Coordinates of C-alpha atoms in Angstrom, one line a residue:
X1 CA -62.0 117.6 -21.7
X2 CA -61.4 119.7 -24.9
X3 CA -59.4 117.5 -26.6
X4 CA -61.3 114.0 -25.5
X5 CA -64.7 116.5 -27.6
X6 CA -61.8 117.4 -30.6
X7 CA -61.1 114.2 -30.9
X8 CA -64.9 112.9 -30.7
X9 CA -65.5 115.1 -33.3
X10 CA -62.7 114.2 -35.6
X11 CA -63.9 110.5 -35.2
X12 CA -67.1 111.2 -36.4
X13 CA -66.5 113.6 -39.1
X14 CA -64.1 110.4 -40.3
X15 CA -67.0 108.1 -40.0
X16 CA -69.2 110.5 -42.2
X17 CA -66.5 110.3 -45.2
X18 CA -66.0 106.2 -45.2
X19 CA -70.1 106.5 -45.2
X20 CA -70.2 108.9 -47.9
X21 CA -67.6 107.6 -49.9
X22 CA -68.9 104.0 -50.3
X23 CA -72.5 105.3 -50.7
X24 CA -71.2 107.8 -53.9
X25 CA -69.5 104.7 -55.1
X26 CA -72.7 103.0 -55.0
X27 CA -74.2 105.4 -56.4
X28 CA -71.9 106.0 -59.3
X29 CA -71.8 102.0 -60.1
X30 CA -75.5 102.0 -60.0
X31 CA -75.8 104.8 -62.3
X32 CA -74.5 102.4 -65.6
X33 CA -77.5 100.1 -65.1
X34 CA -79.4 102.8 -67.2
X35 CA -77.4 101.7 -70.2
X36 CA -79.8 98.8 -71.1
X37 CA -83.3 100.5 -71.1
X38 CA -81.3 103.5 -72.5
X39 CA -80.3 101.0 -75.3
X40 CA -84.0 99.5 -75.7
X41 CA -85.8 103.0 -75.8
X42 CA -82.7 103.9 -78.6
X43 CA -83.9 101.0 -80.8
X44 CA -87.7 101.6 -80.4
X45 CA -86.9 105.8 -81.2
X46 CA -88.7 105.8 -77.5
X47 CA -87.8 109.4 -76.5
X48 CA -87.4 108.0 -72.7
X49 CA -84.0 107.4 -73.9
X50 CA -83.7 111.1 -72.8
X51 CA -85.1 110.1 -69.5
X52 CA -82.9 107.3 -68.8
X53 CA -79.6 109.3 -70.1
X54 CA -80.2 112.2 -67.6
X55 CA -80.2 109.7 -64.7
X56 CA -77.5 108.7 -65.9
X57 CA -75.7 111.8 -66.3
X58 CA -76.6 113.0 -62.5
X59 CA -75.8 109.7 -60.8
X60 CA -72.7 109.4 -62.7
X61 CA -71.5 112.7 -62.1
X62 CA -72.5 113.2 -58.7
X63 CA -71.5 109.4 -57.1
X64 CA -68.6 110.0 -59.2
X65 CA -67.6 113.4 -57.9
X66 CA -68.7 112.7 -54.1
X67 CA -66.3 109.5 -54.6
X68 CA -63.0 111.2 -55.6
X69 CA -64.1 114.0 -53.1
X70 CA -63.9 111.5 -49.8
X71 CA -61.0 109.0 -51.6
X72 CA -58.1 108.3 -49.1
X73 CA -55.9 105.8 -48.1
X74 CA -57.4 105.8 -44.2
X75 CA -60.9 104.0 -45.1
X76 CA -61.6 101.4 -42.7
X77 CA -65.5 100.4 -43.1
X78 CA -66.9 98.8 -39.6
X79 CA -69.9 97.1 -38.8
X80 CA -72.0 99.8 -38.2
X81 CA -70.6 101.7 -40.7
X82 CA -72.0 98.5 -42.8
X83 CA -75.3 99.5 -40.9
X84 CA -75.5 103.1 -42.3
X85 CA -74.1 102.5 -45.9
X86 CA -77.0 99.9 -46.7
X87 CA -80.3 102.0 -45.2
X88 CA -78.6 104.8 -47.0
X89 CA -78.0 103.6 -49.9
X90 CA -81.2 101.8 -49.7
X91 CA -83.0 105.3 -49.9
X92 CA -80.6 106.5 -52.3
X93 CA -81.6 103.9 -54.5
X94 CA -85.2 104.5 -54.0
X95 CA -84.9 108.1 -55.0
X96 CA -82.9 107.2 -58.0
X97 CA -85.3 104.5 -59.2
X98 CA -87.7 106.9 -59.1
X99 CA -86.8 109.6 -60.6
X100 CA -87.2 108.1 -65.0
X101 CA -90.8 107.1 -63.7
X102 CA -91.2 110.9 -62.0
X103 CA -89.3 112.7 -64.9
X104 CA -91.7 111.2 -67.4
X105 CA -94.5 113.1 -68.7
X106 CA -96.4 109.9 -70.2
X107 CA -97.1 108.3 -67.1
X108 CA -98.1 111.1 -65.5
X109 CA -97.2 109.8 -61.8
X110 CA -97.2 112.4 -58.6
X111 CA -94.1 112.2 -56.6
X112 CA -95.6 109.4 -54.1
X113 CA -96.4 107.4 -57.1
X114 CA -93.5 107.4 -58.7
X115 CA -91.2 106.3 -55.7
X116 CA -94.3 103.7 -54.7
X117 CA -93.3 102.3 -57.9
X118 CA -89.6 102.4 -57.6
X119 CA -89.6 100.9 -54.3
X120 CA -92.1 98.5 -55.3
X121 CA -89.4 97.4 -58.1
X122 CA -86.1 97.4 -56.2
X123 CA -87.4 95.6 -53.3
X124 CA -89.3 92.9 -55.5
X125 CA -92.8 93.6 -54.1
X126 CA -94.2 94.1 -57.6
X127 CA -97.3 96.1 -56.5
X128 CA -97.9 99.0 -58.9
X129 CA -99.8 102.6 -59.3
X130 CA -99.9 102.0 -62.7
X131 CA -103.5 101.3 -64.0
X132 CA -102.6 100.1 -67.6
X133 CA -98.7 98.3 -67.9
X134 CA -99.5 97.0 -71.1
X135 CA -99.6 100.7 -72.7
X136 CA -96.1 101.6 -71.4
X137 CA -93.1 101.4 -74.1
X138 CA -90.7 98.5 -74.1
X139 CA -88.2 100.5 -72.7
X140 CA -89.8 101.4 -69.4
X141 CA -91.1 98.2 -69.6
X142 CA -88.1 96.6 -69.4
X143 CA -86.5 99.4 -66.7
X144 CA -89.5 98.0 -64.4
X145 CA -88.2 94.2 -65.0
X146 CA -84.6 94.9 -64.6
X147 CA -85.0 97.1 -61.2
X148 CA -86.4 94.0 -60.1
X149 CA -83.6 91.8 -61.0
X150 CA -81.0 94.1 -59.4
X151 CA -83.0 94.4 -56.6
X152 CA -83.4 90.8 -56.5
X153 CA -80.3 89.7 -54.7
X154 CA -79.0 92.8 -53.7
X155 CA -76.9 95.6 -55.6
X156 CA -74.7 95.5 -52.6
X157 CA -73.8 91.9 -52.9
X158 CA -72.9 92.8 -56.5
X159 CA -70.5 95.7 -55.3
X160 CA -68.7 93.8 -52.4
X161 CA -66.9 92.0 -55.7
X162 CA -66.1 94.9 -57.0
X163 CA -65.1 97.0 -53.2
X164 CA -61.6 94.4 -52.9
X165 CA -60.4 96.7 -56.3
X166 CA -60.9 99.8 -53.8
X167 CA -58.3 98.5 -50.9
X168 CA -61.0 97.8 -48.4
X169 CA -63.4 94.0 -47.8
X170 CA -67.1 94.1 -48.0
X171 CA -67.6 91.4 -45.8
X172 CA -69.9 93.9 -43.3
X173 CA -72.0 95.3 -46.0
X174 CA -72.2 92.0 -47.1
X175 CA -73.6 90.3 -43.9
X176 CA -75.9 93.5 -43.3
X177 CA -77.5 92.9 -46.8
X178 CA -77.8 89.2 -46.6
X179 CA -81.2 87.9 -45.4
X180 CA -81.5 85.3 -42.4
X181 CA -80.1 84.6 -39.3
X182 CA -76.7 82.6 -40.4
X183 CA -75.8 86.2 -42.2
X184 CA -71.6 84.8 -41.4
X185 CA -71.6 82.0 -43.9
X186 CA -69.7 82.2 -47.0
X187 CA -69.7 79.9 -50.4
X188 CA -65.6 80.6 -50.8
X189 CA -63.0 81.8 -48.8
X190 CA -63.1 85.7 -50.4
X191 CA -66.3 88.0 -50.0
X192 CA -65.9 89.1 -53.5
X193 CA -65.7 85.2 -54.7
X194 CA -68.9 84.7 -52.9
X195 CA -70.9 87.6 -54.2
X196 CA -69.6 86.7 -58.0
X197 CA -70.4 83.1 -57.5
X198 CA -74.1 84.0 -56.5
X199 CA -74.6 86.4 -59.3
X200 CA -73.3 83.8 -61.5
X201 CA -75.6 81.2 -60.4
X202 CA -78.3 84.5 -60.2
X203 CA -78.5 85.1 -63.8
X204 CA -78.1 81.1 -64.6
X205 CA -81.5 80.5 -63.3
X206 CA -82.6 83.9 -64.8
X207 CA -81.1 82.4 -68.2
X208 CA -83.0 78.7 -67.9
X209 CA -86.4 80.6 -66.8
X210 CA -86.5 83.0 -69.8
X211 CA -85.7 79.8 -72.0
X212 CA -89.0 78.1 -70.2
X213 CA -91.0 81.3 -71.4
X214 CA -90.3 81.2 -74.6
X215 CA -91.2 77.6 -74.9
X216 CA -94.1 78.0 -73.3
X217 CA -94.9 80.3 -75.8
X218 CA -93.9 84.2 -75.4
X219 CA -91.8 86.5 -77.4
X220 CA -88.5 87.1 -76.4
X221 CA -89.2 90.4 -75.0
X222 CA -92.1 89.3 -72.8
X223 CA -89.8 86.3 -71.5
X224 CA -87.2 88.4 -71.2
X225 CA -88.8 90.7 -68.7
X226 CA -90.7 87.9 -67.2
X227 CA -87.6 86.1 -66.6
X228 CA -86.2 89.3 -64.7
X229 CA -89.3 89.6 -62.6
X230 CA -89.8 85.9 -61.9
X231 CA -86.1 84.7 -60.2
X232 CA -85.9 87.9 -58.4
X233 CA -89.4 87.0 -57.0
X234 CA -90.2 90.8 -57.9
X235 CA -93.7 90.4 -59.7
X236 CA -93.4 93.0 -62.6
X237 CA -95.0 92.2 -65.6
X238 CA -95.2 93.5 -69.0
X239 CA -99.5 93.0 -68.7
X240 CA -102.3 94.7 -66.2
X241 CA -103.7 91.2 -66.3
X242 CA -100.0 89.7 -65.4
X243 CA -99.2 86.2 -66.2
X244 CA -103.2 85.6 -66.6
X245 CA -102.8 87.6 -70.0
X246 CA -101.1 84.2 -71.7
X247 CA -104.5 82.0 -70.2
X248 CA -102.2 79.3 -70.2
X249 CA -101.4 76.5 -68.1
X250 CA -98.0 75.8 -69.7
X251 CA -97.0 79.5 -69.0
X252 CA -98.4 79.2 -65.3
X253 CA -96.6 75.9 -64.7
X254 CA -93.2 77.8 -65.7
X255 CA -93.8 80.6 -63.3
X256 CA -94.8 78.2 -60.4
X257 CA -91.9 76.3 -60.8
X258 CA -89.4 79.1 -61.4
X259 CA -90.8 80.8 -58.7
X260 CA -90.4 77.9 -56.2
X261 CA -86.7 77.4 -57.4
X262 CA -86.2 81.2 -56.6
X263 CA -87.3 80.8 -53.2
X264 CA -84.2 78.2 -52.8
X265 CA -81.3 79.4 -50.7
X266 CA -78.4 80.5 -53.2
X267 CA -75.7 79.0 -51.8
X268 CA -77.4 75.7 -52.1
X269 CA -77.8 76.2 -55.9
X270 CA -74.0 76.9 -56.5
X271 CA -73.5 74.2 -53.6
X272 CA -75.1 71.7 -55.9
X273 CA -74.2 73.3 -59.1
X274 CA -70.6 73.1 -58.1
X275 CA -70.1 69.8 -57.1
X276 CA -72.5 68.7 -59.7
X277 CA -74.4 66.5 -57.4
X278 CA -78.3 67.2 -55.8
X279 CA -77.4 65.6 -52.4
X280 CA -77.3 69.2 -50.8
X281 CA -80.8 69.8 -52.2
X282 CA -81.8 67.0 -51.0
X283 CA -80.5 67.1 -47.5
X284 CA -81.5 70.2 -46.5
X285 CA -83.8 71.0 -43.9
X286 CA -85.1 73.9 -44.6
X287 CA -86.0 73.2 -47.9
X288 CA -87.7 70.1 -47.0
X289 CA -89.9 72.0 -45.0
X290 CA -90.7 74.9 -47.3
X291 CA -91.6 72.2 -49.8
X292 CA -93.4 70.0 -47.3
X293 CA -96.0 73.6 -46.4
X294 CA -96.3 74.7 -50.3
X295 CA -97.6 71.5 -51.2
X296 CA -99.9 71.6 -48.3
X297 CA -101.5 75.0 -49.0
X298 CA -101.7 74.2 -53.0
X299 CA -103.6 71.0 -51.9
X300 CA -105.9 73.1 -49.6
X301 CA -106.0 75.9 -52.4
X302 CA -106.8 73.5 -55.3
X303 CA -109.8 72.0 -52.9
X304 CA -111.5 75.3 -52.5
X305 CA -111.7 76.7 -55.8
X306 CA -112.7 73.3 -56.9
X307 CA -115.4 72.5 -54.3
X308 CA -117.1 75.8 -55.2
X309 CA -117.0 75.0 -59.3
X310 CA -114.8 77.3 -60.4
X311 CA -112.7 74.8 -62.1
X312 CA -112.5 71.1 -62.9
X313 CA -109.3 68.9 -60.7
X314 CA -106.7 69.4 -63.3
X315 CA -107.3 73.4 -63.7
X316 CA -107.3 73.6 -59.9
X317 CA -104.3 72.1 -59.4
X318 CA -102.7 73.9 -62.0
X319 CA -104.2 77.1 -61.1
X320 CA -103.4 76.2 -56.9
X321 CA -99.7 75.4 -57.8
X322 CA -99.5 78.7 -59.6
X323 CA -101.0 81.2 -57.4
X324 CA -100.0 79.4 -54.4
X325 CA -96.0 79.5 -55.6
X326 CA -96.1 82.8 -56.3
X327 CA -98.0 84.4 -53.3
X328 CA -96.3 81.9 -50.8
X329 CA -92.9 82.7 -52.4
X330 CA -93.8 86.7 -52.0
X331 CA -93.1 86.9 -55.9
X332 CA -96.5 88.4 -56.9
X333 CA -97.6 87.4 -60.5
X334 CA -100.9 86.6 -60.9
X335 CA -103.4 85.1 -63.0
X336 CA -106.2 88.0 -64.0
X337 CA -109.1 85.9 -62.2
X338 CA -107.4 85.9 -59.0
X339 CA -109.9 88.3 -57.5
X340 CA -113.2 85.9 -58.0
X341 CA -112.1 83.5 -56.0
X342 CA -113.5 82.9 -52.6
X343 CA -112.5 85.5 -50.4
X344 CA -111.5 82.9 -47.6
X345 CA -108.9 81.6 -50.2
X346 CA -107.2 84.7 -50.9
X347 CA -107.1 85.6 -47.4
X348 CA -105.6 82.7 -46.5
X349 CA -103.2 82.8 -49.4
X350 CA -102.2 86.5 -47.8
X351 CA -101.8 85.0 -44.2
X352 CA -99.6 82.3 -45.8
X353 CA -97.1 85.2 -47.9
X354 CA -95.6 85.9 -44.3
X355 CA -94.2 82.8 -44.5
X356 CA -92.1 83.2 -47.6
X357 CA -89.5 80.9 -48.7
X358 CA -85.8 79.7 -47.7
X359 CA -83.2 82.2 -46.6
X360 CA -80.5 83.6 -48.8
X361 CA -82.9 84.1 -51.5
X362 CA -84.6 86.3 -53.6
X363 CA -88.0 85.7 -51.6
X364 CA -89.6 88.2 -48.6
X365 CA -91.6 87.6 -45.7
X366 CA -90.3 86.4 -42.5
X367 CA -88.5 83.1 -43.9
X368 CA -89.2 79.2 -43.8
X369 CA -86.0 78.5 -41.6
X370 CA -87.3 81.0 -39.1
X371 CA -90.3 78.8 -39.0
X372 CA -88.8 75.6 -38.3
X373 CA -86.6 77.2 -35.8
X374 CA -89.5 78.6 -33.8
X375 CA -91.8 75.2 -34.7
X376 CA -89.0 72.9 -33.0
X377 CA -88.3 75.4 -30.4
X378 CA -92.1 74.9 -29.2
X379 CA -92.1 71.4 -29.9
X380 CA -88.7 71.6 -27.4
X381 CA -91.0 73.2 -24.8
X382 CA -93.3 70.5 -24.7
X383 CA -90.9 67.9 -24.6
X384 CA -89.4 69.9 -21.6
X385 CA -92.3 70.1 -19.7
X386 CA -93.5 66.5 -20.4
X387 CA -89.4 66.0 -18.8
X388 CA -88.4 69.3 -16.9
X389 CA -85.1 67.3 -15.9
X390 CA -83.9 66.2 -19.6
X391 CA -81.5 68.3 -21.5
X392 CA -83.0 68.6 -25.2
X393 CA -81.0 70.7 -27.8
X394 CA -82.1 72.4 -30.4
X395 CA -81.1 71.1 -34.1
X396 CA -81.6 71.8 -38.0
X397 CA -79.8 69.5 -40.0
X398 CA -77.4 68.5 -37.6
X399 CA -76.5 72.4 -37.0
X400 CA -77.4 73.2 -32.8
X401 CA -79.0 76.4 -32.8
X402 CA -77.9 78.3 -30.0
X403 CA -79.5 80.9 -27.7
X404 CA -77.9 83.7 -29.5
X405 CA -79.9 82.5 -33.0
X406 CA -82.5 81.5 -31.4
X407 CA -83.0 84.8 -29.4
X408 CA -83.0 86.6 -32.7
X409 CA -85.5 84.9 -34.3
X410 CA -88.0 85.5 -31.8
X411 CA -87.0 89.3 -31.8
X412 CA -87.4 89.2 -35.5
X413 CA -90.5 87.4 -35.4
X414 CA -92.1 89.8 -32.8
X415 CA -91.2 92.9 -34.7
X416 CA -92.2 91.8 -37.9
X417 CA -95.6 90.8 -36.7
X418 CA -95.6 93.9 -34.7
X419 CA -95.0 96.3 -37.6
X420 CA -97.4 94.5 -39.5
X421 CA -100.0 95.1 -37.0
X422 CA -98.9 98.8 -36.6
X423 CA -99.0 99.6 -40.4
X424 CA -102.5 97.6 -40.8
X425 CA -103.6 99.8 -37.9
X426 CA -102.8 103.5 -39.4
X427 CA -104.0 102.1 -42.5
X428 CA -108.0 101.6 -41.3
X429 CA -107.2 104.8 -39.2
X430 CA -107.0 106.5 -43.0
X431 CA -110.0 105.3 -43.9
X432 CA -109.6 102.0 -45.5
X433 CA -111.3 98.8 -44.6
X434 CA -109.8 96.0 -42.6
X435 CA -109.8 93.9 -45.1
X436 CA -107.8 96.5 -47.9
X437 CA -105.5 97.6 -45.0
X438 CA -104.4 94.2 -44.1
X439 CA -103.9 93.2 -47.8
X440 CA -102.0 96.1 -48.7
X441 CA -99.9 95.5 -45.7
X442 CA -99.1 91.8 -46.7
X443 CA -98.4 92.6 -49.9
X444 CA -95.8 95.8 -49.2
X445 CA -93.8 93.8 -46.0
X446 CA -93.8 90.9 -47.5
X447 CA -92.3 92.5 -50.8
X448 CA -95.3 90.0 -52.4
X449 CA -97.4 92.8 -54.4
X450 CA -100.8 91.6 -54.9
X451 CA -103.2 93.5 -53.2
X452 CA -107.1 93.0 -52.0
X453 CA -110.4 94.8 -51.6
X454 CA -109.5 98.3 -53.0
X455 CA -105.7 97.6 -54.1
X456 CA -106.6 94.4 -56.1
X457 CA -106.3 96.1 -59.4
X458 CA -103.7 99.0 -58.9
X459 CA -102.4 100.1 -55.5
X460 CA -103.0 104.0 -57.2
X461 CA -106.3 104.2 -54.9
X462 CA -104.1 105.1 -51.7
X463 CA -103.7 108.6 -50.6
X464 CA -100.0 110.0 -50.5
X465 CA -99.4 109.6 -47.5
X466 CA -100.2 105.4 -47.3
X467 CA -97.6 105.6 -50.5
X468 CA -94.9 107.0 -48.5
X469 CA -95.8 104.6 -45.4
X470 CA -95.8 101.6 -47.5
X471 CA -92.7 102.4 -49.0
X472 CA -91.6 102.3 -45.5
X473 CA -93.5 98.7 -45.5
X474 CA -91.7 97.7 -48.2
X475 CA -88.1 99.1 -47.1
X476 CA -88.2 97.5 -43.9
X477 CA -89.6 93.9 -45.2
X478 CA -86.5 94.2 -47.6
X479 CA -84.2 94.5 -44.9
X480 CA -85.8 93.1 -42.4
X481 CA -86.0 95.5 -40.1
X482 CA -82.9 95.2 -38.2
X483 CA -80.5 97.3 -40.5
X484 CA -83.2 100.6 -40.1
X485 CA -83.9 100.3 -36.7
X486 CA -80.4 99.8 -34.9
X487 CA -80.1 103.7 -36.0
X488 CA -82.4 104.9 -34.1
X489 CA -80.4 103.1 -31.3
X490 CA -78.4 105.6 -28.9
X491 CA -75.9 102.8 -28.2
X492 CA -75.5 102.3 -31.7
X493 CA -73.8 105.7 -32.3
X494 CA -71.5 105.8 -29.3
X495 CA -68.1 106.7 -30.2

């Protein structure tokens, strides 16, 4: 018996290094993404250069030190172990994002407020504390764009092309980090390829939309943050009044558009860039169906603002396509009127951010493929009871979608809805109204960021303790929920 417990013990105490030596690693490669606002606030004489430098200095030090600490030549990273390094990391990365907001004086932000904000940034949500962003300095400025680009497609998928270099494959932090339920495909044959290829094709787009931005009339700073904010589907901007500061249609057909291209699966972008043809666009399923219910809520949006004379047809349609992109797509940005229009519309627009885009992007919410899956799964039910004899299978785009998908989508599906329910529910219990609980729910889960009733200017008017439990929202919509909640799983930790 005492040597089955030794060895138990000697098993775990082995899993605790492999978990703490990839998280330090992390950690320490994490720490260099304070060189650009470092360099930004150096330029401006901004003294949050200071700021930015001492999270440097710790995260360097101490990933760095906790990584040559647990090195070895026995690391063998499993599936679970994939499990643990991403929800830890995850709050790691949390912490660390917070701490230049908490560490500066200016901003005066409590602790809630500043890891609200962090979190709000690396999971793209784009809801802020912040009452007026146009008075921040460039740098921090920028810091809040850029969180929301790294966060964009996942600073994990960026290490798994470096975690080859280190002797061991990332291919299980890789499918834990990835949304959607095909998590096993791969673009190449090589993890590391893969994640390269889609932070290639990443910053491509990123490139094209800042490019758009500055044609359609900002400065290169403003695009360039803009730009950060708008393929990551993160919702930062460098104005209180976000993109409605610009009152222009040219700037609000850019971020529509961008924002719908965003929502695209990846691999489908380097598919298509990569064979240089648009046939897998154009063949897909999913994306045909994500397209097919955007341009049926910006025709319903575009009708309601007009009917009640808020705009003439052109404006509505421009002002629909806009709002609707960017809400549907969970990415956040806003134009500054968004709050007069009809309450019916914005409710509906928050009902409709569940739905978000295509998987394997940069988009939250519960995922257009998951809704076409579960559409012709009930469509199949009718069809079986109209025939109780035939044998109908389940297809999308010529893939069969077995039991074993199809079993976790529903799963999915019910405990996204049911957290949803749950976090409106504790919300009113605090003492907000339905309608500011549910809207501050939609926008955290979905990782969409524009709030309602009391949070539709700044989500600073929660209490502490709705911060901390819609940074939960916001974890949990980010990695949709699985990843968090197998830990609390006792099978999950049997030896």
């Amino acid at each position: 018996m005492y040597p089955t417990r030794y060895s138990e013990l000697r098993q775990k105490i082995s899993r605790g290094r492999v978990i703490t030596h990839f998280c330090s690693f992390l950690v320490f490669l994490y720490s260099f993404s304070m060189f650009p606002p470092m360099l930004v606030a150096l330029l401006d004489k901004d003294r949050s250069f200071f700021i930015f430098l001492a999270t440097f200095g710790i995260c360097f030090c101490g990933g760095g030190l906790a990584f040559l600490a647990t090195r070895g030549n026995d690391l063998e990273l499993k599936t679970r172990d994939g499990f643990v390094v991403i929800v830890m990391f995850w709050l790691l990365f949390s912490l660390i994002s917070a701490m230049p907001l908490a560490m500066d004086d200016a901003l005066n932000l409590t602790l809630a407020s500043a890891l609200f904000e962090g979190v709000s940034g690396i999971t793209t949500t784009g809801a802020t504390v912040i009452n007026d962003v146009g008075a921040l300095p460039r740098a921090m400025l920028y810091y809040r764009a850029q969180l929301n680009f790294l966060g964009g497609l996942g600073v994990i998928v960026l290490a798994v092309a470096v975690l080859p270099l280190l002797g061991v494959g990332g291919m299980k932090l890789y499918q834990s980090e990835m949304p959607g339920p095909l998590k096993e495909e791969r673009l190449t044959p090589r993890i590391a390829d893969t994640s390269r290829s889609l932070w290639l094709t990443y910053s491509i787009l990123g490139l094209c939309c800042m490019l758009a931005y500055m044609a359609a009339g900002m400065t290169a700073f403003n695009a360039l943050c803009h730009a950060l904010s708008t393929v990551s589907l993160g919702g930062f901007s460098t104005h209180s009044a976000s993109i409605g500061f610009y009152n222009s249609n040219v700037v609000e057909m850019v971020a529509g558009v961008f924002s719908l291209l965003s929502a695209v699966n990846f691999t489908l972008w380097f598919v298509a860039f990569s064979r240089r043809s648009l046939r897998p666009l154009l063949r897909n399923a999913e994306l045909h169906f994500f397209l097919s219910v955007v341009l049926v809520v910006v025709l319903i949006t575009a009708w309601q603002v007009w009917h009640v004379g808020m705009y003439n047809i052109p404006d509505s349609l421009v002002h629909a396509f806009f709002l609707v992109s960017s809400v549907i797509t969970d990415n956040g940005l806003a134009t500054g009127d968004y709050a007069q229009w009809p309450s019916h519309t914005i409710m509906f627009l928050m009902v409709m951010s569940f739905f978000g885009g295509c998987v394997g992007s940069t988009c939250g919410g519960i995922k257009a493929l998951r809704f076409l899956i579960l559409f012709k799964q009930s469509r199949r039910e009718l069809h079986q009871l109209a025939h109780p004899r035939a044998q109908i299978g389940l297809r999308i785009g010529g893939v069969i979608i077995n039991d074993r998908i199809l079993s976790s989508v529903w799963s999915f599906f019910f405990l996204y809805v049911g957290f949803s329910i749950l976090f409106v529910w504790i919300l009113n219990m605090m003492g907000y109204d339905l309608v500011t609980s549910f809207a501050t729910v939609a926008a955290c889960i979905n990782n969409m960021g524009l709030g309602f009733g009391s949070t539709v200017s700044s989500f600073d008017v929660l209490n502490d303790g709705a911060k901390y439990l819609m940074c939960l929202a916001m974890i949990l919509g980010r990695l949709e929920i699985f990843p968090i909640l197998i830990l609390f799983s006792r099978f999950f930790w049997r030896t």
